[in-house]
Coordinates of C-alpha atoms and ligand atoms in Angstrom, one line a residue:
M80 CA -128.2 20.1 105.5
I81 CA -131.3 20.2 103.3
N82 CA -131.7 20.2 99.5
Q83 CA -128.1 19.2 99.0
L84 CA -126.8 17.8 95.7
I85 CA -125.8 14.2 95.9
H86 CA -122.5 13.3 94.4
N87 CA -122.8 10.5 91.8
T88 CA -120.4 9.5 89.1
F89 CA -123.2 9.2 86.5
G90 CA -123.3 13.0 86.8
L91 CA -127.0 13.0 87.4
K92 CA -128.4 16.1 89.1
V93 CA -130.1 14.8 92.2
V94 CA -131.0 16.6 95.4
A95 CA -131.4 15.0 98.8
A96 CA -134.2 16.2 101.0
R97 CA -131.7 15.9 103.9
M98 CA -128.0 15.0 104.0
F99 CA -125.8 14.2 107.0
E100 CA -122.0 13.8 106.7
Y101 CA -120.1 12.7 109.8
G102 CA -116.4 12.6 110.6
S103 CA -116.4 10.1 113.5
E104 CA -118.4 7.3 115.0
E105 CA -119.3 9.6 117.9
E106 CA -120.7 12.2 115.6
L107 CA -122.8 9.6 113.8
G108 CA -124.0 8.2 117.2
R109 CA -125.1 11.7 118.4
F110 CA -127.1 12.2 115.1
L111 CA -128.8 8.9 115.5
E112 CA -129.5 9.4 119.2
Q113 CA -131.2 12.7 118.5
G114 CA -133.7 10.8 116.3
E115 CA -132.8 13.1 113.4
I116 CA -132.9 10.3 110.8
K117 CA -136.1 10.0 108.8
A118 CA -137.0 7.1 106.7
P119 CA -136.2 6.5 103.9
F120 CA -132.5 6.8 104.4
L121 CA -129.5 5.7 102.3
H122 CA -125.8 5.5 103.3
V123 CA -123.6 6.4 100.3
G124 CA -119.9 6.2 99.5
G125 CA -118.5 8.1 96.5
G126 CA -121.6 7.6 94.5
S127 CA -119.8 5.4 91.9
N128 CA -122.2 2.6 91.9
L129 CA -125.6 4.4 92.3
L130 CA -128.2 5.2 89.7
F131 CA -130.8 7.6 91.0
L132 CA -134.1 7.2 89.2
H133 CA -135.5 10.6 90.3
D134 CA -134.1 14.1 90.5
R135 CA -134.9 14.2 94.3
Y136 CA -134.3 11.7 97.0
E137 CA -137.1 12.2 99.6
G138 CA -135.2 11.0 102.6
T139 CA -131.9 11.3 104.5
I140 CA -128.6 10.6 102.8
L141 CA -125.7 9.6 105.1
H142 CA -122.1 9.8 104.1
S143 CA -119.0 9.0 106.1
L144 CA -116.0 11.3 106.1
I145 CA -114.1 9.1 108.6
K146 CA -110.5 9.2 107.5
G147 CA -107.3 7.4 108.7
I148 CA -105.2 4.4 108.0
E149 CA -103.9 2.9 111.2
V150 CA -101.6 -0.2 111.6
T151 CA -103.2 -2.4 114.2
H152 CA -100.8 -5.3 114.0
E153 CA -97.7 -6.1 112.1
T154 CA -95.3 -9.0 111.7
D155 CA -92.4 -9.6 109.2
A156 CA -94.9 -11.3 106.9
E157 CA -98.1 -9.2 107.1
V158 CA -99.7 -6.0 108.2
C159 CA -103.2 -5.4 109.6
L160 CA -104.8 -2.0 109.0
R161 CA -107.9 -0.2 110.2
V162 CA -109.1 2.2 107.6
G163 CA -111.8 4.9 107.8
S164 CA -114.8 4.2 105.6
G165 CA -114.6 7.8 104.1
E166 CA -111.0 7.3 102.7
I167 CA -110.9 7.4 99.0
W168 CA -110.3 3.8 97.8
D169 CA -107.5 4.6 95.4
D170 CA -105.6 6.8 97.9
F171 CA -105.6 3.7 100.1
V172 CA -104.2 1.5 97.3
D173 CA -101.6 4.1 96.5
Y174 CA -100.6 4.3 100.2
C175 CA -100.2 0.5 100.4
V176 CA -98.1 0.4 97.3
R177 CA -95.8 3.1 98.6
Q178 CA -95.4 1.2 101.9
G179 CA -94.5 -2.0 100.0
W180 CA -97.6 -3.9 101.1
Y181 CA -98.9 -6.5 98.6
G182 CA -102.5 -7.4 97.7
A183 CA -104.4 -4.2 96.8
E184 CA -102.4 -3.1 93.7
N185 CA -104.7 -4.9 91.1
L186 CA -107.6 -2.8 92.5
S187 CA -105.9 0.5 91.5
L188 CA -108.0 3.4 90.2
I189 CA -111.4 1.9 91.2
P190 CA -113.5 4.9 92.0
G191 CA -115.3 5.1 95.3
E192 CA -114.5 4.9 99.0
V193 CA -113.3 2.3 101.4
G194 CA -116.7 1.7 103.1
A195 CA -118.4 1.0 99.8
S196 CA -115.6 -1.2 98.7
A197 CA -116.5 -3.7 101.4
V198 CA -120.2 -3.5 100.7
Q199 CA -119.8 -4.0 96.9
N200 CA -116.9 -6.5 97.1
I201 CA -115.2 -4.5 94.4
G202 CA -112.9 -6.6 92.1
A203 CA -110.6 -6.3 89.1
Y204 CA -107.8 -8.2 87.4
G205 CA -108.2 -11.4 89.4
V206 CA -108.5 -9.8 92.9
E207 CA -111.6 -9.1 95.0
V208 CA -111.6 -6.9 98.1
K209 CA -112.9 -9.8 100.1
D210 CA -109.4 -11.4 99.7
L211 CA -108.1 -8.5 101.9
V212 CA -110.9 -7.7 104.3
T213 CA -110.7 -9.2 107.8
S214 CA -113.7 -7.4 109.4
V215 CA -116.2 -4.6 108.8
E216 CA -117.1 -2.2 111.6
T217 CA -120.6 -0.7 111.5
I218 CA -123.0 1.4 113.5
S219 CA -126.6 0.4 113.1
V220 CA -129.5 2.9 112.8
D221 CA -130.3 2.4 116.5
G222 CA -126.8 3.6 117.4
Q223 CA -125.3 0.2 118.3
K224 CA -121.8 -0.8 117.2
R225 CA -121.5 -4.1 115.4
I226 CA -118.5 -5.7 113.9
F227 CA -118.9 -8.3 111.1
Q228 CA -116.0 -10.8 110.7
Q229 CA -115.1 -11.6 107.1
D230 CA -116.9 -15.0 107.2
E231 CA -120.1 -13.2 108.4
C232 CA -120.1 -10.9 105.4
A233 CA -121.4 -13.6 102.9
Y234 CA -119.0 -12.4 100.2
A235 CA -119.6 -13.4 96.6
Y236 CA -119.0 -11.9 93.2
R237 CA -119.9 -8.2 93.6
D238 CA -122.1 -9.1 96.6
S239 CA -122.1 -9.1 100.4
I240 CA -124.5 -9.3 103.2
F241 CA -124.6 -5.5 103.3
K242 CA -126.4 -5.4 99.9
R243 CA -129.5 -7.2 101.4
P244 CA -132.4 -4.8 101.9
E245 CA -132.7 -5.7 105.6
M246 CA -129.0 -4.9 106.2
K247 CA -129.2 -1.3 105.0
I248 CA -129.6 -0.3 108.6
Y249 CA -125.8 -0.9 109.2
F250 CA -123.5 2.0 108.3
V251 CA -119.9 1.0 107.6
T252 CA -117.5 3.2 109.7
Y253 CA -114.2 1.3 109.4
V254 CA -112.9 -1.6 107.4
N255 CA -110.0 -3.8 108.6
F256 CA -107.7 -5.3 106.1
K257 CA -104.7 -7.7 106.1
L258 CA -102.0 -7.1 103.4
S259 CA -98.8 -9.1 102.8
K260 CA -95.2 -7.9 103.2
I261 CA -94.0 -10.9 101.1
E262 CA -93.4 -10.0 97.5
H263 CA -96.0 -11.7 95.3
Y264 CA -98.2 -10.6 92.3
K265 CA -101.2 -11.6 90.4
L266 CA -100.4 -11.0 86.8
D267 CA -102.4 -13.6 84.9
Y268 CA -105.6 -11.6 84.1
G269 CA -105.8 -10.1 80.6
T270 CA -102.9 -8.1 79.4
I271 CA -101.2 -7.2 82.7
R272 CA -98.2 -9.4 82.0
K273 CA -97.8 -8.0 78.5
Q274 CA -97.9 -4.5 79.8
L275 CA -94.9 -5.4 82.1
D276 CA -92.9 -7.1 79.3
H277 CA -90.4 -4.3 79.0
A278 CA -89.7 -4.2 82.8
E279 CA -86.4 -5.6 84.0
K280 CA -88.0 -6.5 87.3
V281 CA -91.7 -6.5 88.3
T282 CA -92.4 -4.1 91.3
L283 CA -95.5 -3.0 93.1
P284 CA -95.4 0.6 91.6
L285 CA -95.0 -0.9 88.1
V286 CA -98.0 -3.3 88.6
R287 CA -100.1 -0.3 89.8
E288 CA -99.0 1.7 86.8
A289 CA -99.9 -1.1 84.4
I290 CA -103.3 -1.5 85.9
I291 CA -104.0 2.2 85.7
R292 CA -102.9 2.2 82.0
I293 CA -105.2 -0.7 81.2
R294 CA -108.2 0.9 83.0
Q295 CA -107.6 4.3 81.5
S296 CA -107.5 2.8 78.0
K297 CA -111.0 1.3 78.4
L298 CA -112.9 3.0 81.2
P299 CA -114.2 6.6 80.8
D300 CA -113.2 9.2 83.4
P301 CA -116.4 10.1 85.2
Q302 CA -115.3 13.7 85.4
V303 CA -115.4 13.8 81.6
L304 CA -118.2 11.3 80.8
G305 CA -120.6 10.3 83.6
N306 CA -120.6 6.5 84.3
A307 CA -120.7 4.0 87.1
G308 CA -118.0 1.6 85.8
S309 CA -119.4 -1.8 84.8
F310 CA -123.2 -1.4 84.5
F311 CA -123.9 -5.1 84.5
T312 CA -122.4 -8.1 86.2
N313 CA -120.9 -10.9 84.1
P314 CA -123.5 -13.7 84.1
I315 CA -122.7 -17.2 85.4
V316 CA -124.1 -20.0 83.2
S317 CA -124.1 -23.8 83.3
R318 CA -121.4 -25.7 81.4
E319 CA -124.1 -27.1 79.1
K320 CA -125.2 -23.6 78.1
W321 CA -121.6 -22.5 77.6
Q322 CA -120.9 -25.6 75.4
S323 CA -123.9 -24.9 73.2
L324 CA -122.9 -21.3 72.8
L325 CA -119.3 -22.3 71.9
K326 CA -120.6 -24.1 68.9
D327 CA -121.9 -20.8 67.4
Y328 CA -119.2 -18.6 68.9
P329 CA -115.9 -20.5 69.2
D330 CA -113.9 -17.3 70.0
M331 CA -116.2 -16.4 72.9
P332 CA -114.1 -15.4 76.0
Y333 CA -115.0 -17.1 79.3
Y334 CA -113.8 -17.7 82.9
E335 CA -114.1 -21.0 84.8
V336 CA -116.1 -20.5 88.1
N337 CA -116.3 -24.1 89.3
A338 CA -117.0 -27.6 88.0
E339 CA -120.5 -26.7 86.9
H340 CA -120.4 -23.0 86.1
I341 CA -118.8 -20.6 83.6
K342 CA -118.7 -16.8 83.6
I343 CA -119.2 -15.1 80.3
P344 CA -118.2 -11.4 79.9
A345 CA -121.4 -9.4 79.4
G346 CA -119.3 -6.7 77.6
W347 CA -118.4 -9.2 74.9
M348 CA -122.1 -10.2 74.4
I349 CA -123.2 -6.6 74.3
E350 CA -120.5 -5.9 71.6
Q351 CA -121.9 -8.9 69.6
T352 CA -125.4 -7.4 69.6
G353 CA -124.1 -4.3 67.9
W354 CA -124.9 -1.9 70.8
K355 CA -121.2 -1.0 71.5
G356 CA -120.8 2.8 70.9
K357 CA -124.5 3.3 70.2
A358 CA -126.7 5.8 71.9
L359 CA -130.4 5.9 73.0
G360 CA -131.2 9.5 73.6
P361 CA -128.6 11.1 75.9
A362 CA -127.3 7.7 77.2
A363 CA -124.9 5.5 75.4
V364 CA -122.9 2.2 75.5
H365 CA -119.3 3.2 75.8
D366 CA -117.3 2.7 72.6
K367 CA -114.2 1.2 74.3
Q368 CA -115.9 -1.1 76.9
A369 CA -119.5 -2.2 76.2
L370 CA -120.1 -3.1 79.8
V371 CA -120.1 0.6 80.7
L372 CA -123.1 2.9 80.1
V373 CA -122.4 6.6 79.9
N374 CA -124.3 9.8 80.3
L375 CA -123.6 11.9 77.2
G376 CA -124.9 15.0 79.0
N377 CA -128.1 15.8 80.8
A378 CA -129.3 12.2 80.9
T379 CA -131.8 11.3 83.6
G380 CA -131.9 8.1 85.6
H381 CA -134.8 7.0 83.4
D382 CA -132.7 7.5 80.2
I383 CA -130.0 5.3 81.5
V384 CA -132.6 2.7 82.6
A385 CA -134.2 2.8 79.1
L386 CA -130.9 2.1 77.5
S387 CA -130.0 -0.7 80.0
E388 CA -133.4 -2.4 79.3
A389 CA -132.8 -2.2 75.5
V390 CA -129.3 -3.7 75.9
C391 CA -130.6 -6.5 78.3
Q392 CA -133.3 -7.4 75.7
A393 CA -130.8 -7.5 72.8
V394 CA -128.4 -9.8 74.8
F395 CA -131.3 -12.1 75.7
S396 CA -132.6 -12.3 72.1
K397 CA -129.2 -13.2 70.8
F398 CA -127.8 -15.5 73.5
G399 CA -130.8 -16.5 75.7
I400 CA -128.9 -15.2 78.7
E401 CA -130.2 -12.6 81.2
I402 CA -127.8 -10.0 82.3
H403 CA -128.4 -8.0 85.5
P404 CA -127.3 -4.5 86.6
E405 CA -124.4 -4.2 89.0
V406 CA -125.3 -0.6 89.9
N407 CA -127.8 0.0 92.6
F408 CA -131.1 1.6 91.4
I409 CA -132.3 4.2 93.9
E410 CA -136.0 5.1 94.0
Ligands
EPU60 N1 -115.0 -7.6 75.9 C1 -115.4 -7.4 74.6 N2 -116.0 -6.2 74.3 C2 -116.2 -5.2 75.2 C3 -115.8 -5.5 76.6 C4 -115.2 -6.6 76.9 O1 -115.2 -8.2 73.7 O2 -116.7 -4.2 74.9 C5 -114.3 -8.8 76.2 C6 -112.8 -8.6 76.5 O3 -112.1 -8.6 75.2 C7 -112.4 -9.7 77.4 C8 -113.6 -9.9 78.2 O4 -114.7 -9.4 77.4 O5 -112.1 -10.9 76.7 C9 -113.5 -9.3 79.6 O6 -113.3 -7.9 79.4 P1 -112.6 -7.0 80.5 O7 -111.3 -7.6 80.9 O8 -112.6 -5.6 80.1 O9 -113.5 -7.1 81.9 P2 -115.0 -7.2 82.1 O10 -115.4 -8.6 82.4 O11 -115.8 -6.5 81.1 C10 -114.7 -7.0 84.7 C11 -115.2 -6.2 85.9 C12 -114.5 -4.8 85.8 C13 -113.0 -5.1 86.0 C14 -112.5 -6.0 84.8 C15 -111.1 -6.4 85.0 C16 -117.5 -6.9 86.3 C17 -118.9 -6.5 86.3 N3 -116.6 -6.0 85.8 O12 -115.1 -6.4 83.5 O13 -114.9 -4.1 87.0 O14 -112.3 -3.9 85.9 O15 -113.3 -7.2 84.8 O16 -111.0 -7.3 86.0 O17 -117.1 -8.0 86.8 C18 -116.5 -2.5 87.7 O18 -117.0 -3.4 88.4 O19 -117.1 -1.4 87.7 C19 -115.4 -2.8 86.8 C20 -114.9 -1.9 85.9

């Protein structure tokens, strides 16, 4: 297909010179064999973490429509699943919750698709997708199948091997997950436990509902207000830097990373700069969660970048800390 609009949750109007959507590995294989793919090319998921800098992408956009959730192995304690990369992430979480499988519920309502979840290492409320992934199946641009085991994926905070420029030649077709059948929950992050105070007994559906409530109270619905979730990652600083900041900001929230490092919420720092709820042209810092930049309507990629640069500068001037975008900028 040519001159097709590219779906992106920022709501930017971007057209692809060529777009190819495939429903199976065989279909992708045939397309690659025919030499139809022209550089540059970009494999996208639900477009929930992309910022297009231009209104036209001069290359080929690939998108998986591979569906299906298949149980590949099961014991009394756990279940192994092979999931098509084109499945909607939150449909998969909902399915797991309804089956009584534990592990994915804290990742409820994250926008996007299963393939991208494994690339981005999505995370929320104390869980990251890497905790559930066992392997990632790909087809490379030369048509070869390659499976990456979890320990080959170089997972880190919002990062994986698949984000490296030289790895963009691998297109994720299936992700394999392992979930637990043994009842257990992660309720320590933020206000989850408080949300469940009234419940007689904690259950998987109740945890999912609590997470959805928390997310909906802070994060704008992309259908209403274009956005890509957290725009920046939370910076990791040395303990010395954190201690010196604590003297000036004793109420500063933080998370322990390891013996040497502390993670500081960028949303909190942005709020301290006064940018929360403020606009720069048609782009704004969300008024309920300062880590989220929103399109007030008709913003271009450049409007969003201009705002992000202003916010980064303000944070650096006040705290001496550099913050970096989590969203992927596409030329
Ligand atoms: N905070 C403020 N002001 C704000 C925003 C946050 O003071 O405007 C403070 C909060 O009060 C809290 C701390 O900062 O003390 C952390 O805030 P929150 O729990 O909302 O999470 P976050 O660090 O801003 C991260 C993820 C989110 C994820 C939440 C919950 C990143 C980049 N973002 O945000 O992920 O949902 O934690 O686990 O790590 C995403 O990646 O798109 C995303 C939404």
